[in-house]
Short mmCIF file of C-alpha atoms in Angstrom, two decimals:
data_model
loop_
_atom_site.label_atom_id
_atom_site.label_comp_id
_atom_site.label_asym_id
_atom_site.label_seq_id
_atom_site.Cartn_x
_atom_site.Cartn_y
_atom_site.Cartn_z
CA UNK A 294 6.54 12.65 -20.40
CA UNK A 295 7.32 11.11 -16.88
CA UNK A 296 4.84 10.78 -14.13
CA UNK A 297 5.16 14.03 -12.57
CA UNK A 298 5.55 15.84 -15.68
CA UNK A 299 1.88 14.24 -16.33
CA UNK A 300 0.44 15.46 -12.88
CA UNK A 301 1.65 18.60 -13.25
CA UNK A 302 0.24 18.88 -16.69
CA UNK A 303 -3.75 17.65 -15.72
CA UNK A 304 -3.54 19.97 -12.67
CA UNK A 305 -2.94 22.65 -15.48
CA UNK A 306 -5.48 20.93 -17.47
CA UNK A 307 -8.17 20.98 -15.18
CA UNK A 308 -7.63 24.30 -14.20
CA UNK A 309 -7.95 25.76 -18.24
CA UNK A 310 -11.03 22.97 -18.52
CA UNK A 311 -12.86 24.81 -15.39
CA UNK A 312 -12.73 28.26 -17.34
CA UNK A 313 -11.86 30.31 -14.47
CA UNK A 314 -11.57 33.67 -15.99
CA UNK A 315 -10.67 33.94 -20.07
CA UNK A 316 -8.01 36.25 -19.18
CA UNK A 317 -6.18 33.83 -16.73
CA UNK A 318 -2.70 31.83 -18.04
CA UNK A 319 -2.35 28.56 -16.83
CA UNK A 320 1.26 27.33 -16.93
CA UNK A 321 2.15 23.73 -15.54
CA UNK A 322 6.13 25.06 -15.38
CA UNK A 323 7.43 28.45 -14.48
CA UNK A 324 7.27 30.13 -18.10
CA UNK A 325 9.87 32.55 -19.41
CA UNK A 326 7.62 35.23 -19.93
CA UNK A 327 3.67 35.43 -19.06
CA UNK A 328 0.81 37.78 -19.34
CA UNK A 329 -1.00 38.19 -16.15
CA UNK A 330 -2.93 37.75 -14.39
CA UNK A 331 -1.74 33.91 -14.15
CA UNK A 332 -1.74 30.49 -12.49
CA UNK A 333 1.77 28.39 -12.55
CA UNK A 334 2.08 24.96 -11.01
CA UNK A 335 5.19 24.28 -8.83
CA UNK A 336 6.43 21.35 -6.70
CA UNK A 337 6.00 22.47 -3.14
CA UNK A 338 9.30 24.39 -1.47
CA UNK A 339 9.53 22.01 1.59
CA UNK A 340 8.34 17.90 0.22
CA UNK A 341 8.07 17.87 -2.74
CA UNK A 342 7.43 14.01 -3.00
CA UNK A 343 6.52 11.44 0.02
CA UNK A 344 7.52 8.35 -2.15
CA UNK A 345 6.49 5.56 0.52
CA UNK A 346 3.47 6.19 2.04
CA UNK A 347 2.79 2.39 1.80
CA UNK A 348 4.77 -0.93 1.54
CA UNK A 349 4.23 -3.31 -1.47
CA UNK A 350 5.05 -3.64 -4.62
CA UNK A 351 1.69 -1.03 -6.04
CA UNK A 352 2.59 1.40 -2.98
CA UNK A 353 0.73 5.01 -2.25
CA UNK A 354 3.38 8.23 -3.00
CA UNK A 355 1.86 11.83 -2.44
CA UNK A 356 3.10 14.52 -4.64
CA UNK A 357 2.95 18.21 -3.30
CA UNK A 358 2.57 21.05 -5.30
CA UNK A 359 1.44 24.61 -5.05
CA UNK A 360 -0.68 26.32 -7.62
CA UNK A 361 0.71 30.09 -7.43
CA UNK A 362 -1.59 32.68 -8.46
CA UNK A 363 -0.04 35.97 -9.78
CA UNK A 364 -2.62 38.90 -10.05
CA UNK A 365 -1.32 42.61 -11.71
CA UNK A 366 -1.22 45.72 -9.18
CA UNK A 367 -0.81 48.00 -12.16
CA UNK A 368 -4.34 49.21 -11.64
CA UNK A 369 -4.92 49.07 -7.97
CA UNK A 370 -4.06 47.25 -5.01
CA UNK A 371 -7.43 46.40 -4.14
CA UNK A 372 -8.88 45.66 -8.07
CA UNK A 373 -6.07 42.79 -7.49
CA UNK A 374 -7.34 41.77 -4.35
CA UNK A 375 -11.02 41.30 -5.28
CA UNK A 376 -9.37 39.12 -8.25
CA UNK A 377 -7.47 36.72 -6.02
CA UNK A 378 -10.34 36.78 -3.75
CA UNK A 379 -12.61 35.56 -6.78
CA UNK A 380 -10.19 32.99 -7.73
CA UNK A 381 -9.80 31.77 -3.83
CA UNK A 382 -13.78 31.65 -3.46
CA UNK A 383 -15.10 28.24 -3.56
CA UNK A 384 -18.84 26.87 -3.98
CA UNK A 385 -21.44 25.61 -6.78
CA UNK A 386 -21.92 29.71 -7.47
CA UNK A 387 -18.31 30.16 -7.49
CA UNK A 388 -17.57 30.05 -11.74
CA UNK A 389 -13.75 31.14 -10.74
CA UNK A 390 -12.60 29.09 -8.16
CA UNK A 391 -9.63 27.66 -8.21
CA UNK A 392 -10.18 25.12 -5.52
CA UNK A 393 -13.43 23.76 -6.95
CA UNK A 394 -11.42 23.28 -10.27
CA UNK A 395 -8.21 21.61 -9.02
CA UNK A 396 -9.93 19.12 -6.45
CA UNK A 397 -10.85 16.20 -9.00
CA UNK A 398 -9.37 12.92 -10.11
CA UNK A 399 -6.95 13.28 -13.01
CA UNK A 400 -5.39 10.62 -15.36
CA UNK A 401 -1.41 9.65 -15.12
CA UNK A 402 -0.59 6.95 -17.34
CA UNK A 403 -2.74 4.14 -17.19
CA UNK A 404 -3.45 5.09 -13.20
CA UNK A 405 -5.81 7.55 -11.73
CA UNK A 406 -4.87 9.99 -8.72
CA UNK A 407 -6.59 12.01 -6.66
CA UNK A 408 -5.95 15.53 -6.45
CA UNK A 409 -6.87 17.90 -3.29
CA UNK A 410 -6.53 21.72 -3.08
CA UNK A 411 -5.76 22.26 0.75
CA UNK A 412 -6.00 25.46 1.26
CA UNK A 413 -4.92 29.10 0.35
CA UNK A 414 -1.69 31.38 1.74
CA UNK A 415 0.36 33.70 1.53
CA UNK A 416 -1.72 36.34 0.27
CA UNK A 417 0.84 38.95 -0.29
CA UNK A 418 2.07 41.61 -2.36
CA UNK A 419 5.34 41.03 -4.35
CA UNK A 420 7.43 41.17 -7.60
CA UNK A 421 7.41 39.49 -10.48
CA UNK A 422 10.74 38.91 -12.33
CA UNK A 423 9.94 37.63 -15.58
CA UNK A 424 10.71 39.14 -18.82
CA UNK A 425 10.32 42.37 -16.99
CA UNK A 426 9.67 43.05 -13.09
CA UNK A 427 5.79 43.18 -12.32
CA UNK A 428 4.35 44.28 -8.98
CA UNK A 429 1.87 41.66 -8.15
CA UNK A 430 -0.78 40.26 -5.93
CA UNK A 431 0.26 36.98 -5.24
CA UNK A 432 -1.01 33.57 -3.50
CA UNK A 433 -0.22 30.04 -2.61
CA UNK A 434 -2.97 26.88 -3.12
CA UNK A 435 -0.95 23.86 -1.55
CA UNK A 436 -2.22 20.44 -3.76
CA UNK A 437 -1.85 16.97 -2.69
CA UNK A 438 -2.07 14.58 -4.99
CA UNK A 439 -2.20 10.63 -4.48
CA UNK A 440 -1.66 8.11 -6.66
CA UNK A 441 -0.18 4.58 -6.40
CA UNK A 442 3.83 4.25 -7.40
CA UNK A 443 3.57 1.08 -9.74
CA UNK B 291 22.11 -8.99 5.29
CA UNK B 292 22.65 -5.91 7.16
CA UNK B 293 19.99 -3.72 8.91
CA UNK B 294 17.87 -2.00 6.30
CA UNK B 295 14.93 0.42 5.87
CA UNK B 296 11.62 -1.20 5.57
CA UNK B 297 10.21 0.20 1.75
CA UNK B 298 8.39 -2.91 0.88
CA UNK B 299 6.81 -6.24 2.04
CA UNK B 300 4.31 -8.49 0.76
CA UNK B 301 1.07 -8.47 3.18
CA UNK B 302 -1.50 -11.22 2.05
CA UNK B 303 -4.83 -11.25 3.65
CA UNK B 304 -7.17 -14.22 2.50
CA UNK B 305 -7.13 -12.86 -1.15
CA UNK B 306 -6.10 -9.60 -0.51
CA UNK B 307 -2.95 -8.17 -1.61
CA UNK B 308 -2.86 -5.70 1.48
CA UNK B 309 0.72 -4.06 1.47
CA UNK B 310 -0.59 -1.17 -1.21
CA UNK B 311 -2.75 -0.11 1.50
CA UNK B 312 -0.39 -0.53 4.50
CA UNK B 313 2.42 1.95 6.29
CA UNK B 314 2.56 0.29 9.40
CA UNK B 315 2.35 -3.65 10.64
CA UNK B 316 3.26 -4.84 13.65
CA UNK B 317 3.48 -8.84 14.10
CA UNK B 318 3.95 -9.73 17.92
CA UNK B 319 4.32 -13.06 19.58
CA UNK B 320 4.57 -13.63 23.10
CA UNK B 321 4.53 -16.68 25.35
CA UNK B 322 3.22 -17.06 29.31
CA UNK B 323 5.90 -17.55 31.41
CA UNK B 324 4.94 -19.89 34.87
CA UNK B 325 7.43 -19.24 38.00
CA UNK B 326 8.51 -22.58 38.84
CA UNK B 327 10.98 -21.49 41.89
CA UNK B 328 11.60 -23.98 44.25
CA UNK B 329 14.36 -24.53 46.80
CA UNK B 330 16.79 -25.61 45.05
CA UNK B 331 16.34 -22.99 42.76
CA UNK B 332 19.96 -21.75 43.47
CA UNK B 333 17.93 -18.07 45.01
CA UNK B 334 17.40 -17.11 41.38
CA UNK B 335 13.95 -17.25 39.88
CA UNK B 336 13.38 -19.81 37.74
CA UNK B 337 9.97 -20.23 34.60
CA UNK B 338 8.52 -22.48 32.50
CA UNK B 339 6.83 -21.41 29.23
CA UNK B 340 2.86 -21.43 29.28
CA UNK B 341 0.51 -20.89 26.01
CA UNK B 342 2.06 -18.55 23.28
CA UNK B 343 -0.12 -16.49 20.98
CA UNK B 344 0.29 -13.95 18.09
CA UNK B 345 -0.87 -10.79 17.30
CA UNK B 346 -1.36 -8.78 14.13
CA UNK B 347 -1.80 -4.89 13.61
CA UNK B 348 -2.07 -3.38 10.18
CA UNK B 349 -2.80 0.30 9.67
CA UNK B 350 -2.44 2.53 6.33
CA UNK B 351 -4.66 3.99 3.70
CA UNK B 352 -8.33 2.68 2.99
CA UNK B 353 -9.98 2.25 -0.45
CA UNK B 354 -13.44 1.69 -0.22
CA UNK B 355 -13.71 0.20 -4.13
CA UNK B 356 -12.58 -3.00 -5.15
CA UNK B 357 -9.78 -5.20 -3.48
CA UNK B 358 -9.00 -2.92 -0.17
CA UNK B 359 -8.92 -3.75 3.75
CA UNK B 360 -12.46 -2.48 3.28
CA UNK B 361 -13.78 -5.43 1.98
CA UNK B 362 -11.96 -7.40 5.46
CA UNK B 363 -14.45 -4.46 7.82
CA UNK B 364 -17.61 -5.85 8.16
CA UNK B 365 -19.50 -6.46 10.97
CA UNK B 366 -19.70 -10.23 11.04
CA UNK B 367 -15.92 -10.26 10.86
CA UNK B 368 -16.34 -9.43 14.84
CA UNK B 369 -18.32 -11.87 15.56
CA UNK B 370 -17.33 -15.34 14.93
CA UNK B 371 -16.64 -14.84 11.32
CA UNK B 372 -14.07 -17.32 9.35
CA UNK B 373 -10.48 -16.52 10.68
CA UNK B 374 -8.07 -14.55 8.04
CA UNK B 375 -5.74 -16.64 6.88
CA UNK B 376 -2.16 -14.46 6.49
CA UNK B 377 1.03 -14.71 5.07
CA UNK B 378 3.34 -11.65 5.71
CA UNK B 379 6.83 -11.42 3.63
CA UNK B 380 9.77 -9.59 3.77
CA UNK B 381 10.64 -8.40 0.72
CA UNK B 382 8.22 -10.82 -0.35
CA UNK B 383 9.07 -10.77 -4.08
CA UNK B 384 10.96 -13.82 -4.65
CA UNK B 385 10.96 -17.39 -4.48
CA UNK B 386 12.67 -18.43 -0.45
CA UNK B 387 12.27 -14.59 1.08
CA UNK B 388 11.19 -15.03 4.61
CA UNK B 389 7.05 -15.15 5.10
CA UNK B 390 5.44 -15.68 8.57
CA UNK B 391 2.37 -17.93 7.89
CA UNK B 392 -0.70 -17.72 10.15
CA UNK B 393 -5.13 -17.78 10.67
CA UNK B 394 -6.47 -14.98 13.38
CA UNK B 395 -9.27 -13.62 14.14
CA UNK B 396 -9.95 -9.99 13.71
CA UNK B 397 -10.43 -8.33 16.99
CA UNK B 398 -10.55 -4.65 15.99
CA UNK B 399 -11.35 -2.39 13.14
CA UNK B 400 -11.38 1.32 12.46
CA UNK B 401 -11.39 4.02 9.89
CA UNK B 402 -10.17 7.26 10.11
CA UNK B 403 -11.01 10.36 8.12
CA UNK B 404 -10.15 13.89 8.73
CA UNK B 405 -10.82 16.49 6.41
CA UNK B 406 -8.31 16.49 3.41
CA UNK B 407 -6.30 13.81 4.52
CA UNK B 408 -5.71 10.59 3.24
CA UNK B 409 -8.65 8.05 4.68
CA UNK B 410 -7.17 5.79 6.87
CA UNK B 411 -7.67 2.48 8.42
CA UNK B 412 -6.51 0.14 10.95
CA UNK B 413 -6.73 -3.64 12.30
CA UNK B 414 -6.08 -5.82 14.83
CA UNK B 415 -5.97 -9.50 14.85
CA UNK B 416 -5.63 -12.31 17.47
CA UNK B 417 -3.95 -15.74 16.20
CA UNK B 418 -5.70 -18.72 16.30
CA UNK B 419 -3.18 -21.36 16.15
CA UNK B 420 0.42 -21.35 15.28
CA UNK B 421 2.73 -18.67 14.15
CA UNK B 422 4.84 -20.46 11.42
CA UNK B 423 8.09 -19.06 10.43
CA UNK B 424 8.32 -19.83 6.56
CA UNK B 425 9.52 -19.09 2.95
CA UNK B 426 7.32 -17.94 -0.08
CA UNK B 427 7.29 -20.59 -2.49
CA UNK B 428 5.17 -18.16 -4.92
CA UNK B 429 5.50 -14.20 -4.56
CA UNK B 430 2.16 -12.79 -5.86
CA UNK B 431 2.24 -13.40 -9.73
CA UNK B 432 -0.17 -13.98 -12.74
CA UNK B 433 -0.37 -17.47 -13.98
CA UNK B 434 -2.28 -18.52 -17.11
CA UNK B 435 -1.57 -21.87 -16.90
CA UNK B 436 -0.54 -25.11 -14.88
CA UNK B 437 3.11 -25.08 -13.71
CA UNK B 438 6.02 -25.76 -11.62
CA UNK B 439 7.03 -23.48 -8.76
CA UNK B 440 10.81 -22.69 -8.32
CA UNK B 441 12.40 -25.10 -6.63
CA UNK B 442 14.02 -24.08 -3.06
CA UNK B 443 15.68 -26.00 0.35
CA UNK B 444 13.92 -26.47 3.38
CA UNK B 445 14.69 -27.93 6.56
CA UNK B 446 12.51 -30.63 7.33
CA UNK B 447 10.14 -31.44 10.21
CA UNK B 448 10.61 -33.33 12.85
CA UNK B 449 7.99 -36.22 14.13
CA UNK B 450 6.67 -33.75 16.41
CA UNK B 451 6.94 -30.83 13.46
CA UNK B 452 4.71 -30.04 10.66
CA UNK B 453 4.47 -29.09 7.26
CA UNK B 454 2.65 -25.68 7.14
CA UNK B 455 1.57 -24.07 3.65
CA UNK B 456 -0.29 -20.72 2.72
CA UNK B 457 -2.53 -20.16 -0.36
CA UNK B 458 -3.89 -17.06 -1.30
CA UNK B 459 -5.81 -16.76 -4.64
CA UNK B 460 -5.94 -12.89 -5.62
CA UNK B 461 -7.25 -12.27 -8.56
CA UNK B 462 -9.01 -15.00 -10.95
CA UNK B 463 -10.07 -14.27 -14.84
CA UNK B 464 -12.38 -16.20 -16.25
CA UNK B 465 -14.11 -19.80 -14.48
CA UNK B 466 -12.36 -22.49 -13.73
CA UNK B 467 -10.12 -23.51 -10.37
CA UNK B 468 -6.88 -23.74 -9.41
CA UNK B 469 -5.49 -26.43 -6.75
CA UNK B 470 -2.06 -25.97 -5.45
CA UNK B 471 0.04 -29.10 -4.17
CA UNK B 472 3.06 -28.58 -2.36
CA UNK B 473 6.04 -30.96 -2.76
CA UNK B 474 9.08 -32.15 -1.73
CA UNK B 475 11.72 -34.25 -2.65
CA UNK B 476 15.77 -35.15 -1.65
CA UNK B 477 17.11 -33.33 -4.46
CA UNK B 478 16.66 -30.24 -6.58
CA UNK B 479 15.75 -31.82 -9.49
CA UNK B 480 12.65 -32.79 -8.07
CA UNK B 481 12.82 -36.32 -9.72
CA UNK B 482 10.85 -38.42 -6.56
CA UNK B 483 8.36 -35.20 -5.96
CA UNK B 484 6.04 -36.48 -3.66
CA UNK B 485 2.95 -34.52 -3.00
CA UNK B 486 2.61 -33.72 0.96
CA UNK B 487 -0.25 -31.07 1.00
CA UNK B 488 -3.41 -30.16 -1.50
CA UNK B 489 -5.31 -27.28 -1.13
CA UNK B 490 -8.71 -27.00 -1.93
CA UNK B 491 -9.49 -26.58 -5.35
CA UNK B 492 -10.50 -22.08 -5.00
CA UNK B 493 -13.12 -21.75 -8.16
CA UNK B 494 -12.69 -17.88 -6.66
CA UNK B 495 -10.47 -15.61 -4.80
CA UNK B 496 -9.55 -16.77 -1.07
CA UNK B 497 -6.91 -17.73 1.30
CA UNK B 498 -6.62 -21.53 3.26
CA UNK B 499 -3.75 -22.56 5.36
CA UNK B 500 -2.86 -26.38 5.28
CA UNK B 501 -0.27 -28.59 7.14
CA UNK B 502 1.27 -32.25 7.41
CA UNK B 503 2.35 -33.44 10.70
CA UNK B 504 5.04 -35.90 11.09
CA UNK B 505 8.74 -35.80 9.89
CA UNK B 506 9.70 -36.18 6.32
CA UNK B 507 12.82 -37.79 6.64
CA UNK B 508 15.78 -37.00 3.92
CA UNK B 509 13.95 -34.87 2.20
CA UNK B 510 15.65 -31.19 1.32
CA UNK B 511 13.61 -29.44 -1.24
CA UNK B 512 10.53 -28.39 -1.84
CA UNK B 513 8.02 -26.37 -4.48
CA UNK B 514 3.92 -25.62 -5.47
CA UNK B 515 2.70 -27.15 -8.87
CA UNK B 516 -0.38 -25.17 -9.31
CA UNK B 517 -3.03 -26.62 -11.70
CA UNK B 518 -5.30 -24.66 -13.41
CA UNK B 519 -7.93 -25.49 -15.49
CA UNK B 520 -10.45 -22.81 -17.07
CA UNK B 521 -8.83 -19.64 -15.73
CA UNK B 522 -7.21 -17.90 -18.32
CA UNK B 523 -4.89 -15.91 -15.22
CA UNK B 524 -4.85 -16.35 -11.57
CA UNK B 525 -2.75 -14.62 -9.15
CA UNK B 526 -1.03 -15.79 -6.19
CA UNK B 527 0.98 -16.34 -3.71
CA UNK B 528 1.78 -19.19 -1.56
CA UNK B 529 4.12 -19.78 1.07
CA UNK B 530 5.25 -22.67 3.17
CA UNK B 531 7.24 -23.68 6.73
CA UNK B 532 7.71 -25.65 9.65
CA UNK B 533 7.11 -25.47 13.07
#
């Protein structure tokens, strides 16, 4: 697997490791099909990558992703609200959030990076096109991850 | 070569291996200028050049464990401590690239956090002594044993030049010392090598700077044997010029 392929995959990691919720998928790609609710890491829209950050020949690169949560409104509106607002809490009493469990240091290769949930947005209904359209409750965790570029 | 966009250098702080922790540098030299108008100036101004200095300015992201700027900030560093001995190259990964060579005394120090950022850092230093326009004769490599630097041509000093050469020891493993000599010689074989500067023999990480004055008539190449004994790797660069 390549470097990115290996961030992407420990952000999953640490996210399934944490133990959120038992019913929460954890996808580090955008799966074909997926029972909600779920989590899916994505590069971010805008940077993806910020490849010199600094000189030298071991030089600092920041990779940006966003960890998309995707929360059914089958039931209700506001049972999917209180989910994503469980999932978005943060704190030593908070078992399901999201934050607490991507913010870490992960392994990539034979290098360590650091990993930093920013913040959460875009909390918005929407629809899900997967194997079949889903009305969801959706929202955005922007990562930063830094690592050195060997 | 053409104009380019900077993506890497080689920053070497006493035995730190700085560029990995640097975005921004900034090396500055400037020289007094004296007004020396006089009559028969011709009605245009006219200057002579006072005392020239050197500045350095490094800035980028700060590690606080194991070789970082962080182990340059510490308080005595302000205040009279042992100058930093620098040689900054451009790309700085092989043998002749262009390396300014230079000692200065740190004059600020800072570091910046904000909340979910990247911690930051930033330095200033003032030169002590000459500025010295050079080549690397050793890009920052592991050695595990004594050896020959590449060869490379050098213009040589005049009687009222010197011969100016960087060390900087990075990384040792094991005990033991290394001593670099620098040499030169009137052809590229190197077959009359004579030795013109020794460093001190580092038993640990650290940076000198060393020089020869006088002119070294005919001679048009130069290298670093580095001699190790005990160390089973050391890592280092060293660079050398005249001015």
């Amino acid at each position: 697997m390549s470097q990115l392929s290996d961030i992407r995959h420990a952000v999953a990691e640490r996210i399934r490791a944490a133990g959120i919720d038992s019913s929460v998928n954890v996808f580090a790609y955008a799966p074909k099909d997926a029972r909600l609710p779920a989590v899916v890491v994505e590069p971010a829209p805008d940077t993806y990558i910020e490849y010199h950050g600094t000189f030298g020949a071991v030089r600092v690169q920041s990779v940006n992703l966003v960890v998309r949560i995707f929360v059914p409104m089958e039931n209700s509106p506001q049972s999917a609200g209180e989910l994503i607002d469980e999932y978005l809490s943060s704190g030593t009493a908070e078992s399901s959030s999201l934050a607490d469990a991507i913010t870490g240091v992960v392994a990539v290769g034979d290098d360590t990076a650091d990993v930093f949930a920013e913040r959460a947005e875009n909390f918005t209904r929407a629809t899900l096109e997967l194997a079949q359209t889903t009305p969801v409750m959706t929202c955005a965790i922007p990562v930063r991850v830094v690592l050195n570029r060997s | 070569m053409a104009v380019y966009t900077q993506t890497t250098m080689a920053i070497a702080v006493n035995d730190l291996q700085a560029a990995g922790f640097v975005n921004q540098l900034e090396l500055a030299a400037t020289a007094e200028t004296k007004e020396i108008t006089t009559f028969a100036s011709a009605g245009f101004r006219q200057y002579a050049v006072g005392l020239a200095t050197f500045g350095i300015s490094l800035s980028g992201y700060q590690d606080q464990v194991g070789p970082s700027p962080a182990t340059l900030f510490t308080p005595s560093s302000l205040s009279g401590g042992t100058p930093d001995v620098f040689t900054i190259s451009v790309p700085g990964t092989t043998v002749a690239d262009p390396a300014f060579i230079g000692t200065a005394i740190e004059t600020t120090q800072s570091e910046m956090a904000q909340i979910g950022e990247v911690a930051q850092w930033s330095g200033s230093w003032a030169g002590t002594g000459r500025l010295v326009k050079g080549q690397l004769l050793h890009p920052a490599a592991a050695r595990a044993s004594t050896g020959n630097g590449t060869t490379t041509t050098f213009t040589t000093p005049t009687a009222t030049q010197s011969l100016w050469a960087s060390f900087h020891v990075h990384s040792v493993t094991g005990t033991g010392t290394i001593t670099f000599t620098v040499q030169t010689d009137d052809n590229s074989g190197m077959t009359s090598a004579v030795t013109r500067i020794t460093s001190t023999a580092f038993a640990a990480v650290g940076g000198e700077v060393r020089s020869l004055a006088g002119a070294l008539a005919g001679e048009t190449h130069i290298r670093v044997v580095y001699t190790i004994s005990g160390f089973s790797s050391v890592t280092f660069t060293v660079a050398a010029g005249v001015a």
